[in-house]
Amino acid sequence: MKNKATGLLQAICMGVVTGMRSAMGPAFTSYWVSQHPSEKLRKSPLGFMQRPATARYLETLAAGELVLDKAPALGNRIAAAGIAGRALSGALAGATLYQAKGNKSWKGGLIAAAAAVAAAYAFFYLRQFTGKKLQIKDAALGGVEDALAVGIATIAIKK
């Protein structure tokens, strides 16, 4: 039961993180499973997520996204392509975590994908509202959001 509860919380958290930063959820997930390999993933199609090379690649993507997010020309996260990408990234992170804990990967994938979509909308509108209300530059709010995403992901993988 503990693995299910921990897996559920991790999937939700990584979904939220992915809604904020599309590459960050899979990057933290891959890092965690590469440091804590699971027999349940070894022979699975998700086994690539526990390879150190995958973790490094995803970490590089996540770091690049932190920089690119501040570019005003970048499309918004709630556009169709942005939502689809976040849902898929969230599903990858959630499915990996769920399966690593011995649970059904599809359940973790669905949970994290839903959390990613919900978080993408929530943080998009929260960032817009906060920027207008407090007259804070979007790039500064993006930095705060980055820190929050890293904090949530860090706490989630410590479980």
Short mmCIF file of C-alpha atoms in Angstrom, two decimals, residues 62-159:
data_model
loop_
_atom_site.label_atom_id
_atom_site.label_comp_id
_atom_site.label_asym_id
_atom_site.label_seq_id
_atom_site.Cartn_x
_atom_site.Cartn_y
_atom_site.Cartn_z
CA ALA A 62 15.32 20.67 -18.79
CA ALA A 63 18.18 23.14 -18.27
CA GLY A 64 17.69 24.50 -21.78
CA GLU A 65 13.98 24.90 -21.16
CA LEU A 66 14.69 27.02 -18.08
CA VAL A 67 16.50 29.49 -20.33
CA LEU A 68 14.09 29.33 -23.28
CA ASP A 69 11.04 29.84 -21.08
CA LYS A 70 12.06 33.44 -20.57
CA ALA A 71 12.05 34.19 -24.33
CA PRO A 72 8.98 36.25 -25.20
CA ALA A 73 8.74 34.74 -28.72
CA LEU A 74 8.16 31.25 -27.37
CA GLY A 75 4.57 30.04 -27.72
CA ASN A 76 2.46 29.71 -24.61
CA ARG A 77 2.11 26.43 -22.77
CA ILE A 78 -1.64 26.15 -23.24
CA ALA A 79 -1.49 26.13 -27.04
CA ALA A 80 -2.43 22.73 -28.46
CA ALA A 81 1.16 21.63 -29.08
CA GLY A 82 2.28 22.79 -25.65
CA ILE A 83 -0.52 20.97 -23.85
CA ALA A 84 -0.01 17.80 -25.87
CA GLY A 85 3.73 17.82 -25.15
CA ARG A 86 3.19 18.39 -21.44
CA ALA A 87 0.59 15.62 -21.27
CA LEU A 88 2.98 13.19 -22.99
CA SER A 89 5.94 14.24 -20.85
CA GLY A 90 3.84 13.94 -17.71
CA ALA A 91 2.62 10.52 -18.81
CA LEU A 92 6.21 9.36 -19.33
CA ALA A 93 7.26 10.53 -15.86
CA GLY A 94 4.19 9.14 -14.11
CA ALA A 95 4.26 5.79 -15.90
CA THR A 96 7.95 5.36 -15.09
CA LEU A 97 7.51 6.15 -11.41
CA TYR A 98 4.44 3.95 -11.07
CA GLN A 99 6.08 0.98 -12.75
CA ALA A 100 9.30 1.42 -10.75
CA LYS A 101 7.19 1.05 -7.59
CA GLY A 102 5.54 -2.11 -8.91
CA ASN A 103 2.27 -0.49 -9.94
CA LYS A 104 0.54 -0.35 -13.32
CA SER A 105 2.38 2.10 -15.56
CA TRP A 106 -0.75 3.18 -17.46
CA LYS A 107 -2.36 4.41 -14.22
CA GLY A 108 0.66 6.53 -13.32
CA GLY A 109 0.78 7.85 -16.87
CA LEU A 110 -2.86 8.92 -16.82
CA ILE A 111 -2.59 10.52 -13.39
CA ALA A 112 0.54 12.49 -14.25
CA ALA A 113 -0.77 13.53 -17.68
CA ALA A 114 -3.95 14.91 -16.09
CA ALA A 115 -1.91 16.71 -13.42
CA ALA A 116 0.38 18.17 -16.12
CA VAL A 117 -2.52 19.57 -18.14
CA ALA A 118 -4.23 21.00 -15.05
CA ALA A 119 -0.99 22.56 -13.81
CA ALA A 120 -0.16 24.01 -17.23
CA TYR A 121 -3.44 25.93 -17.26
CA ALA A 122 -3.27 26.86 -13.58
CA PHE A 123 0.27 28.23 -13.71
CA PHE A 124 -0.26 29.94 -17.07
CA TYR A 125 -3.17 31.96 -15.70
CA LEU A 126 -1.58 32.44 -12.28
CA ARG A 127 1.55 33.86 -13.91
CA GLN A 128 -0.49 36.20 -16.10
CA PHE A 129 -2.68 37.36 -13.20
CA THR A 130 0.25 37.87 -10.84
CA GLY A 131 2.23 39.79 -13.44
CA LYS A 132 -0.64 42.18 -14.12
CA LYS A 133 -1.75 42.54 -10.51
CA LEU A 134 1.72 43.07 -9.01
CA GLN A 135 3.31 44.52 -12.15
CA ILE A 136 6.15 42.03 -12.13
CA LYS A 137 8.03 41.19 -15.32
CA ASP A 138 7.18 37.83 -16.81
CA ALA A 139 10.80 36.68 -16.79
CA ALA A 140 11.01 37.28 -13.04
CA LEU A 141 7.83 35.31 -12.48
CA GLY A 142 9.29 32.59 -14.68
CA GLY A 143 12.28 32.41 -12.35
CA VAL A 144 9.99 32.01 -9.35
CA GLU A 145 8.09 29.30 -11.19
CA ASP A 146 11.39 27.56 -12.03
CA ALA A 147 12.35 27.51 -8.36
CA LEU A 148 8.94 26.18 -7.36
CA ALA A 149 9.11 23.42 -9.98
CA VAL A 150 12.59 22.36 -8.87
CA GLY A 151 11.45 22.37 -5.23
CA ILE A 152 8.40 20.21 -5.92
CA ALA A 153 10.41 17.75 -8.02
CA THR A 154 13.17 17.52 -5.43
CA ILE A 155 10.72 16.78 -2.64
CA ALA A 156 8.83 14.26 -4.77
CA ILE A 157 11.87 12.12 -5.58
CA LYS A 158 13.01 12.02 -1.95
CA LYS A 159 10.02 9.78 -1.17
#
